[in-house]
Short mmCIF file of C-alpha atoms and ligand atoms in Angstrom, two decimals:
data_model
loop_
_atom_site.label_atom_id
_atom_site.label_comp_id
_atom_site.label_asym_id
_atom_site.label_seq_id
_atom_site.Cartn_x
_atom_site.Cartn_y
_atom_site.Cartn_z
CA MET R 683 0.00 0.00 0.00
CA ALA R 684 1.32 3.45 -0.89
CA GLN R 685 2.81 5.43 1.98
CA THR R 686 3.54 9.12 2.40
CA VAL R 687 5.27 10.63 5.39
CA PHE R 688 5.07 14.32 6.25
CA ARG R 689 8.02 15.45 8.38
CA ASN R 690 8.90 18.83 9.83
CA VAL R 691 5.30 20.08 9.99
CA ALA R 692 3.21 21.97 12.54
CA ILE R 693 0.08 19.92 13.02
CA VAL R 694 -3.27 21.64 13.49
CA ASP R 695 -5.30 18.51 14.11
CA GLY R 696 -8.83 19.94 13.85
CA SER R 697 -9.75 19.20 17.46
CA GLY R 698 -8.96 22.71 18.68
CA ALA R 699 -5.77 21.56 20.44
CA PRO R 700 -2.78 23.89 20.05
CA PRO R 701 -0.56 23.20 17.01
CA PHE R 702 2.32 20.81 17.67
CA ARG R 703 5.45 19.86 15.74
CA GLY R 704 5.43 16.35 14.46
CA GLU R 705 5.29 13.81 11.67
CA VAL R 706 2.40 12.05 10.03
CA LEU R 707 2.48 8.77 8.15
CA VAL R 708 -0.26 8.11 5.61
CA GLN R 709 -0.82 4.59 4.40
CA GLY R 710 -3.36 3.92 1.69
CA SER R 711 -6.29 6.23 2.29
CA ARG R 712 -5.76 6.68 6.03
CA ILE R 713 -3.53 8.28 8.62
CA GLN R 714 -1.51 5.41 9.98
CA GLU R 715 0.65 7.04 12.63
CA ILE R 716 1.41 10.42 14.17
CA SER R 717 4.54 11.21 16.12
CA ARG R 718 5.60 14.28 18.07
CA THR R 719 9.26 13.29 17.83
CA ALA R 720 11.30 14.25 14.76
CA GLY R 721 12.60 11.24 12.85
CA ALA R 722 10.60 8.80 14.91
CA LEU R 723 8.44 7.42 12.12
CA SER R 724 10.19 4.76 10.17
CA ALA R 725 8.75 4.27 6.72
CA PRO R 726 11.48 3.13 4.38
CA SER R 727 9.28 2.86 1.30
CA ALA R 728 7.24 6.02 1.89
CA GLU R 729 7.40 9.15 -0.17
CA GLU R 730 9.11 11.68 2.09
CA ILE R 731 7.65 15.17 2.33
CA ASP R 732 9.72 17.77 4.12
CA GLY R 733 7.11 20.28 5.23
CA GLY R 734 9.73 22.92 5.98
CA GLY R 735 7.74 24.00 9.02
CA ALA R 736 4.48 24.42 7.12
CA THR R 737 1.14 23.57 8.74
CA LEU R 738 -0.52 20.20 8.17
CA MET R 739 -4.26 20.34 8.79
CA PRO R 740 -7.47 18.53 7.80
CA GLY R 741 -9.09 19.40 4.48
CA LEU R 742 -11.92 21.92 4.68
CA VAL R 743 -15.63 21.11 4.62
CA GLU R 744 -18.04 23.47 2.83
CA ALA R 745 -21.40 23.24 4.61
CA HIS R 746 -23.50 25.14 2.06
CA ALA R 747 -22.11 24.44 -1.39
CA HIS R 748 -23.77 24.91 -4.74
CA PRO R 749 -21.49 23.00 -7.08
CA SER R 750 -23.87 23.54 -10.00
CA PHE R 751 -24.30 27.28 -9.55
CA ALA R 752 -22.66 29.35 -12.24
CA ASP R 753 -21.49 32.58 -10.59
CA THR R 754 -24.39 34.41 -12.22
CA PRO R 755 -25.84 37.64 -10.81
CA ASP R 756 -29.25 36.05 -10.26
CA ILE R 757 -30.93 32.68 -9.91
CA GLU R 758 -33.03 33.09 -13.05
CA ALA R 759 -29.90 32.68 -15.20
CA LEU R 760 -29.36 29.16 -13.83
CA GLY R 761 -32.44 27.83 -15.55
CA LEU R 762 -31.13 28.92 -18.96
CA ILE R 763 -28.05 26.69 -18.99
CA PRO R 764 -28.55 23.54 -21.12
CA PRO R 765 -27.84 20.27 -19.29
CA GLU R 766 -24.73 19.43 -21.30
CA GLU R 767 -22.96 22.71 -20.53
CA HIS R 768 -24.30 22.56 -16.99
CA THR R 769 -22.74 19.16 -16.35
CA LEU R 770 -19.36 20.37 -17.56
CA LEU R 771 -19.64 23.52 -15.49
CA THR R 772 -20.44 21.53 -12.36
CA MET R 773 -17.49 19.27 -13.08
CA LYS R 774 -15.29 22.36 -13.28
CA ASN R 775 -16.70 23.80 -10.05
CA VAL R 776 -16.00 20.73 -7.93
CA ARG R 777 -12.43 20.80 -9.14
CA VAL R 778 -12.18 24.48 -8.24
CA LEU R 779 -13.44 23.67 -4.74
CA LEU R 780 -10.84 20.95 -4.29
CA ASP R 781 -8.13 23.26 -5.71
CA HIS R 782 -9.04 25.66 -2.89
CA GLY R 783 -8.65 23.09 -0.12
CA PHE R 784 -12.22 21.85 0.21
CA THR R 785 -11.99 18.09 0.40
CA SER R 786 -15.65 17.68 1.44
CA LEU R 787 -18.80 19.47 0.47
CA PHE R 788 -22.37 19.34 1.62
CA SER R 789 -24.50 20.45 -1.29
CA ALA R 790 -27.30 22.86 -0.48
CA ALA R 791 -29.18 22.21 -3.73
CA SER R 792 -28.55 21.11 -7.26
CA ALA R 793 -29.59 23.43 -10.09
CA LYS R 794 -30.97 20.53 -12.14
CA PRO R 795 -32.39 17.27 -10.80
CA ARG R 796 -29.42 14.97 -11.47
CA LEU R 797 -26.39 17.28 -11.60
CA ASP R 798 -25.27 16.68 -8.03
CA VAL R 799 -25.91 12.97 -8.26
CA VAL R 800 -23.91 12.34 -11.45
CA ILE R 801 -21.02 14.51 -10.32
CA ARG R 802 -20.90 12.81 -6.89
CA ASN R 803 -20.92 9.43 -8.58
CA ALA R 804 -18.15 10.41 -11.02
CA ILE R 805 -15.99 11.70 -8.15
CA ASP R 806 -16.59 8.54 -6.12
CA ALA R 807 -15.69 6.40 -9.13
CA GLY R 808 -12.42 8.31 -9.52
CA ASP R 809 -13.41 9.55 -12.97
CA ILE R 810 -13.09 13.26 -12.16
CA PRO R 811 -11.34 15.19 -9.38
CA GLY R 812 -13.54 16.65 -6.69
CA PRO R 813 -14.29 16.70 -2.98
CA ARG R 814 -16.26 14.08 -1.09
CA MET R 815 -19.78 15.18 -1.73
CA LEU R 816 -23.26 14.73 -0.36
CA ALA R 817 -25.63 15.29 -3.27
CA ALA R 818 -28.77 17.35 -2.90
CA SER R 819 -32.06 17.55 -4.72
CA PRO R 820 -33.01 20.79 -6.41
CA GLU R 821 -34.71 23.27 -4.13
CA MET R 822 -38.27 22.19 -3.53
CA THR R 823 -40.37 25.30 -3.26
CA VAL R 824 -43.98 26.49 -3.48
CA THR R 825 -45.67 28.60 -6.12
CA GLY R 826 -44.30 32.10 -5.59
CA GLY R 827 -41.54 30.91 -3.25
CA LEU R 828 -37.76 31.23 -3.61
CA GLY R 829 -36.93 29.42 -6.84
CA ASP R 830 -40.25 29.83 -8.63
CA VAL R 831 -39.06 32.09 -11.44
CA ARG R 832 -42.14 31.54 -13.62
CA LEU R 833 -44.28 34.47 -14.71
CA HIS R 834 -47.42 34.61 -16.80
CA HIS R 835 -46.72 35.14 -20.51
CA HIS R 836 -43.00 34.74 -19.96
CA HIS R 837 -41.61 31.24 -20.17
CA ARG R 838 -38.59 30.60 -17.98
CA GLU R 839 -37.00 27.37 -16.83
CA SER R 840 -36.49 27.21 -13.10
CA PHE R 841 -33.56 25.71 -11.22
CA ALA R 842 -36.05 24.71 -8.54
CA VAL R 843 -38.98 22.30 -8.43
CA ILE R 844 -42.33 23.81 -7.61
CA ALA R 845 -44.80 21.80 -5.56
CA ASP R 846 -47.95 22.74 -3.67
CA GLY R 847 -49.56 20.63 -1.00
CA ALA R 848 -48.26 17.63 0.91
CA ASP R 849 -48.95 15.18 -1.91
CA GLU R 850 -46.90 17.11 -4.44
CA PHE R 851 -44.02 17.52 -2.02
CA ARG R 852 -44.18 13.82 -1.15
CA ARG R 853 -44.05 12.89 -4.83
CA ALA R 854 -41.13 15.24 -5.49
CA ALA R 855 -39.22 13.92 -2.47
CA ARG R 856 -39.75 10.30 -3.52
CA HIS R 857 -38.67 11.18 -7.05
CA PHE R 858 -35.34 12.66 -5.92
CA VAL R 859 -34.65 9.81 -3.51
CA ARG R 860 -35.19 7.46 -6.44
CA GLU R 861 -32.65 9.45 -8.46
CA GLY R 862 -30.03 9.05 -5.75
CA VAL R 863 -29.79 12.23 -3.68
CA ASP R 864 -28.37 12.20 -0.15
CA THR R 865 -30.23 15.32 0.94
CA LEU R 866 -33.69 16.70 0.21
CA LYS R 867 -33.70 20.51 0.06
CA ILE R 868 -36.78 22.55 0.86
CA ASN R 869 -37.43 26.30 0.91
CA PRO R 870 -39.88 26.96 3.75
CA SER R 871 -38.97 30.66 3.94
CA GLY R 872 -38.57 33.32 1.31
CA ASP R 873 -35.56 35.50 0.59
CA GLU R 874 -34.99 39.24 0.29
CA TYR R 875 -34.46 38.95 -3.46
CA VAL R 876 -37.90 37.38 -3.99
CA PRO R 877 -40.57 40.11 -4.04
CA SER R 878 -43.42 37.65 -3.48
CA ALA R 879 -41.72 35.88 -0.58
CA ARG R 880 -39.28 37.89 1.51
CA ALA R 881 -36.97 36.46 4.17
CA LYS R 882 -39.47 37.10 6.94
CA HIS R 883 -42.21 35.19 5.10
CA THR R 884 -42.89 31.52 5.77
CA VAL R 885 -44.30 30.00 2.59
CA MET R 886 -44.53 26.25 3.16
CA THR R 887 -47.03 24.60 5.47
CA ASP R 888 -46.37 22.14 8.27
CA ALA R 889 -48.02 19.42 6.21
CA GLU R 890 -45.68 20.06 3.27
CA VAL R 891 -42.54 20.02 5.41
CA ALA R 892 -43.81 16.94 7.24
CA ALA R 893 -44.37 15.10 3.96
CA VAL R 894 -40.77 15.63 2.84
CA CYS R 895 -39.39 14.70 6.27
CA GLU R 896 -41.50 11.54 6.32
CA VAL R 897 -40.03 10.43 2.97
CA ALA R 898 -36.51 11.26 4.19
CA ARG R 899 -36.95 9.32 7.43
CA SER R 900 -38.35 6.29 5.66
CA ARG R 901 -35.37 6.14 3.28
CA GLY R 902 -32.51 7.15 5.57
CA ARG R 903 -32.02 10.57 4.00
CA ARG R 904 -31.81 14.02 5.56
CA VAL R 905 -33.73 17.21 4.89
CA ALA R 906 -32.02 20.60 4.63
CA ALA R 907 -34.06 23.78 4.76
CA HIS R 908 -33.63 27.31 3.51
CA ALA R 909 -35.10 28.79 6.69
CA ARG R 910 -34.60 32.50 7.24
CA SER R 911 -37.84 33.42 9.06
CA ALA R 912 -38.33 32.47 12.70
CA GLU R 913 -41.47 30.50 11.89
CA SER R 914 -39.72 28.54 9.11
CA VAL R 915 -37.04 27.51 11.63
CA LYS R 916 -39.69 26.29 14.05
CA MET R 917 -41.64 24.53 11.33
CA SER R 918 -38.46 22.78 10.20
CA LEU R 919 -37.60 21.64 13.72
CA ARG R 920 -41.15 20.51 14.51
CA ASN R 921 -41.00 18.16 11.57
CA GLY R 922 -37.48 16.79 11.82
CA VAL R 923 -35.31 18.88 9.47
CA GLU R 924 -31.70 18.31 10.50
CA VAL R 925 -29.78 20.91 8.49
CA LEU R 926 -30.91 24.50 8.88
CA PHE R 927 -29.52 27.04 6.48
CA HIS R 928 -29.58 30.69 7.56
CA ALA R 929 -31.84 30.58 10.69
CA THR R 930 -30.91 34.26 10.74
CA LEU R 931 -34.25 35.75 11.78
CA SER R 932 -34.75 33.28 14.65
CA ASP R 933 -36.64 34.62 17.66
CA ALA R 934 -36.31 33.53 21.30
CA GLU R 935 -38.57 30.54 20.83
CA ALA R 936 -36.70 29.39 17.71
CA LEU R 937 -33.39 29.64 19.60
CA GLU R 938 -34.85 27.50 22.41
CA MET R 939 -35.98 24.90 19.91
CA LEU R 940 -32.62 24.89 18.10
CA GLU R 941 -30.85 24.35 21.42
CA ALA R 942 -33.19 21.52 22.36
CA ALA R 943 -32.29 19.77 19.09
CA LYS R 944 -28.57 20.58 19.24
CA ASP R 945 -27.35 17.00 19.15
CA SER R 946 -29.05 16.21 15.87
CA ILE R 947 -28.99 19.47 13.92
CA PHE R 948 -26.54 21.75 12.15
CA VAL R 949 -26.89 25.45 11.37
CA ALA R 950 -25.06 27.22 8.53
CA PRO R 951 -25.85 30.95 8.42
CA THR R 952 -24.25 31.53 4.97
CA LEU R 953 -22.66 34.81 5.95
CA GLY R 954 -20.75 35.04 2.66
CA ILE R 955 -23.69 35.76 0.39
CA THR R 956 -25.40 38.17 2.78
CA TYR R 957 -22.21 40.11 3.41
CA THR R 958 -21.22 40.42 -0.23
CA SER R 959 -24.74 41.21 -1.43
CA LEU R 960 -24.83 44.05 1.05
CA TYR R 961 -21.32 45.44 0.64
CA GLU R 962 -19.79 44.21 -2.61
CA ALA R 963 -22.53 43.55 -5.19
CA LYS R 964 -22.40 47.24 -6.09
CA ASP R 965 -18.83 46.75 -7.33
CA HIS R 966 -20.30 44.33 -9.87
CA GLY R 967 -22.91 46.79 -11.05
CA ALA R 968 -25.70 45.18 -9.04
CA PRO R 969 -26.30 47.10 -5.82
CA PRO R 970 -29.32 45.76 -3.92
CA PRO R 971 -32.40 48.01 -4.14
CA ALA R 972 -32.69 50.26 -1.09
CA ASP R 973 -35.42 48.21 0.61
CA VAL R 974 -33.50 44.97 0.05
CA ALA R 975 -30.31 46.55 1.40
CA ARG R 976 -32.13 47.68 4.54
CA ALA R 977 -33.54 44.19 5.07
CA LEU R 978 -30.17 42.53 4.45
CA GLU R 979 -28.52 44.84 6.92
CA HIS R 980 -31.10 43.89 9.54
CA GLU R 981 -30.76 40.20 8.72
CA LEU R 982 -26.97 40.25 8.92
CA ALA R 983 -26.99 42.03 12.29
CA LEU R 984 -29.70 39.84 13.82
CA GLY R 985 -28.22 36.73 12.21
CA CYS R 986 -24.82 37.41 13.77
CA ASP R 987 -26.39 37.91 17.20
CA ASN R 988 -28.32 34.68 16.77
CA MET R 989 -25.28 32.67 15.67
CA LYS R 990 -23.33 33.90 18.69
CA ALA R 991 -26.24 32.84 20.90
CA LEU R 992 -26.53 29.43 19.22
CA ARG R 993 -22.83 28.79 19.65
CA ARG R 994 -23.09 29.64 23.37
CA ARG R 995 -25.99 27.18 23.56
CA GLY R 996 -23.87 24.40 22.07
CA VAL R 997 -25.42 24.29 18.60
CA ARG R 998 -23.04 23.33 15.79
CA VAL R 999 -22.70 26.44 13.60
CA LEU R 1000 -20.76 25.89 10.40
CA PRO R 1001 -19.09 28.07 7.77
CA GLY R 1002 -20.47 27.73 4.25
CA GLY R 1003 -21.60 30.81 2.45
CA ASP R 1004 -23.71 30.16 -0.65
CA TYR R 1005 -20.78 30.73 -3.00
CA GLY R 1006 -21.86 30.54 -6.64
CA PHE R 1007 -22.91 34.09 -7.49
CA THR R 1008 -21.12 36.87 -9.37
CA TRP R 1009 -20.06 38.75 -6.24
CA ASN R 1010 -19.65 35.63 -4.11
CA PRO R 1011 -18.03 33.23 -6.58
CA ILE R 1012 -17.12 29.58 -6.16
CA GLY R 1013 -13.51 29.27 -5.04
CA ARG R 1014 -13.75 32.04 -2.47
CA ASN R 1015 -15.48 29.70 0.00
CA ALA R 1016 -12.73 29.87 2.63
CA ARG R 1017 -13.67 33.51 3.14
CA ASP R 1018 -16.53 32.30 5.33
CA LEU R 1019 -13.94 31.40 7.99
CA GLU R 1020 -12.82 35.02 8.00
CA HIS R 1021 -16.46 36.07 8.44
CA PHE R 1022 -16.73 33.73 11.44
CA VAL R 1023 -13.74 35.47 13.03
CA ALA R 1024 -14.67 39.04 12.07
CA LEU R 1025 -18.45 38.90 12.49
CA LEU R 1026 -19.07 36.12 15.03
CA GLY R 1027 -16.04 36.56 17.29
CA TYR R 1028 -14.55 33.12 16.68
CA THR R 1029 -10.87 32.63 17.31
CA PRO R 1030 -9.12 31.47 14.13
CA MET R 1031 -8.71 28.04 15.76
CA ASP R 1032 -12.41 27.78 16.56
CA ALA R 1033 -13.25 28.68 12.97
CA LEU R 1034 -10.91 25.92 11.78
CA VAL R 1035 -12.60 23.38 14.07
CA ALA R 1036 -16.00 24.40 12.69
CA ALA R 1037 -14.74 23.96 9.12
CA THR R 1038 -13.09 20.58 9.77
CA ALA R 1039 -14.11 18.41 12.73
CA LEU R 1040 -17.66 19.80 12.93
CA GLY R 1041 -17.99 19.80 9.16
CA ALA R 1042 -17.11 16.13 9.16
CA GLN R 1043 -20.04 15.51 11.51
CA LEU R 1044 -22.30 17.23 8.99
CA MET R 1045 -20.88 14.83 6.39
CA MET R 1046 -21.97 12.03 8.79
CA ARG R 1047 -18.36 10.89 9.13
CA GLY R 1048 -17.24 12.60 12.32
CA ASP R 1049 -15.57 9.39 13.52
CA GLU R 1050 -13.21 9.14 10.54
CA LEU R 1051 -12.99 12.53 8.84
CA GLY R 1052 -12.09 16.13 9.62
CA GLN R 1053 -9.17 15.59 12.00
CA VAL R 1054 -5.52 14.66 11.79
CA ARG R 1055 -5.84 11.54 13.88
CA GLU R 1056 -4.60 7.99 13.61
CA GLY R 1057 -7.07 5.87 11.70
CA PHE R 1058 -8.82 8.84 10.14
CA LEU R 1059 -9.09 9.39 6.40
CA ALA R 1060 -6.12 11.26 4.97
CA ASP R 1061 -7.78 14.42 3.68
CA LEU R 1062 -4.98 16.88 4.39
CA LEU R 1063 -3.73 20.33 3.52
CA LEU R 1064 -0.11 21.46 3.74
CA VAL R 1065 -0.35 25.20 4.29
CA ASP R 1066 2.35 27.84 4.01
CA GLY R 1067 1.81 29.73 7.29
CA ASP R 1068 -0.27 29.20 10.39
CA PRO R 1069 -4.02 29.38 9.70
CA SER R 1070 -4.69 28.89 13.42
CA LYS R 1071 -3.39 32.45 13.79
CA ASP R 1072 -4.85 33.89 10.58
CA VAL R 1073 -7.54 32.02 8.66
CA ARG R 1074 -7.26 34.42 5.71
CA ILE R 1075 -4.21 32.45 4.58
CA LEU R 1076 -6.60 29.75 3.41
CA GLN R 1077 -8.16 32.06 0.83
CA ASP R 1078 -4.91 32.10 -1.16
CA LYS R 1079 -4.65 28.83 -3.01
CA GLY R 1080 -0.99 29.57 -3.71
CA ARG R 1081 -0.38 28.99 -0.01
CA LEU R 1082 -1.91 25.52 -0.16
CA LEU R 1083 1.35 23.73 -0.84
CA ALA R 1084 -0.28 20.32 -1.06
CA ILE R 1085 -3.83 18.98 -1.12
CA MET R 1086 -4.41 15.32 -0.31
CA LYS R 1087 -7.72 13.49 -0.46
CA ASP R 1088 -8.09 9.88 0.50
CA GLY R 1089 -4.33 9.54 0.85
CA GLN R 1090 -3.66 10.72 -2.71
CA PHE R 1091 -2.29 14.05 -3.76
CA HIS R 1092 -4.67 16.25 -5.71
CA LYS R 1093 -1.93 18.87 -5.57
CA ARG R 1094 1.60 17.68 -5.03
CA PRO R 1095 3.98 19.62 -2.80
CA PRO R 1096 6.70 21.65 -4.54
CA ALA R 1097 9.45 19.35 -5.78
CA ALA R 1098 11.96 20.70 -3.26
CA ARG R 1099 9.82 19.35 -0.43
CA ALA R 1100 9.29 15.85 -1.75
CA THR R 1101 11.88 13.17 -2.12
CA TYR R 1102 11.42 9.56 -2.98
CA ALA R 1103 13.26 7.30 -0.61
CA ILE R 1104 14.99 4.38 -2.22
CA ALA R 1105 13.71 1.29 -0.53
CA ALA R 1106 16.49 -0.77 0.99
CA GLU R 1107 17.18 -3.75 -1.20
ZN1 ZN F 159 -27.91 28.32 -1.08
#
């Protein structure tokens, strides 16, 4: 079995423990041995990597990825992309994510029914490079909800699936489970960019959410919800949704309910898209209209207060920022860690833990992924600098000296750092 040994590295293991100098031996797809003593690991046939003091850390997990989004200024444009081009684009995006250190991604919706599924399968088969991936359904929404881009006398293809009533949601959920998704995505709340359903509006009914959750439970799948309004958070929790995106407008009762469910749920606020829509979209010629800007400002402020409260209450809050739009493009995903530090008061180390060990729990592999630990899967980054002091380093892919997934290099370290040992004859 192939072996790689990293020597002369500072290990940030993902647990939150302080960095320590050491060596790590990878055998096959897993971390075989870790030593804190230089030269202690004997691996005569291993490829030797001299880290030169660089940091070795777990690969990053993106908790709200849209691998099939196309960095367009709006969601309407997604429906216009033909499936052939869209498949290639998604294939490119997952590579971009891996190039930027994301070795796992939790998809928060596919822009066409089977895009996530075929890309996940191709990655798993080793046919294309990409992160470990949990595939989502398209967004299941209601008439007039986020994702319903139809208008009378104006034909437009939607990236979402529109259903009304429990029966239609049940049918849609069963359909996507049949097609192989890991996660069913629903849109119980609106969004500031949807005039007919703003963020504070709750557009699905309990019966509709319950129908999707019932299908998920019966087939061993999970439901993820776009839930900005307080009521949509409560509705999601009442019915067994386990992944809550946004949860930004939660009220006191919603916070109580989130805390009560803390062992089974995850929250990803998606700070990236809100922040850039508010402050940077104007640089791309698309400033939000004044009323939207006011609402986004309120949502960002309240959302940050709520995330701080949820963290104090022991809820797992994860970085993942809805990258996939013109002013919040795919590849910049690591910026969400900076938002966690700047806006939520995380230490850089705590942000790293959220993006690695906690992210692995979201991937349902917390016992073998997301930490530099013996026996764990070898998804590793060799980073020039110490991201436990400054997470912004991770936004510069030039400082990712090596990217390993499953024990194999996606990006090899610079030649000067790698030497092949000659096995003793
Ligand atoms: Zn999203």
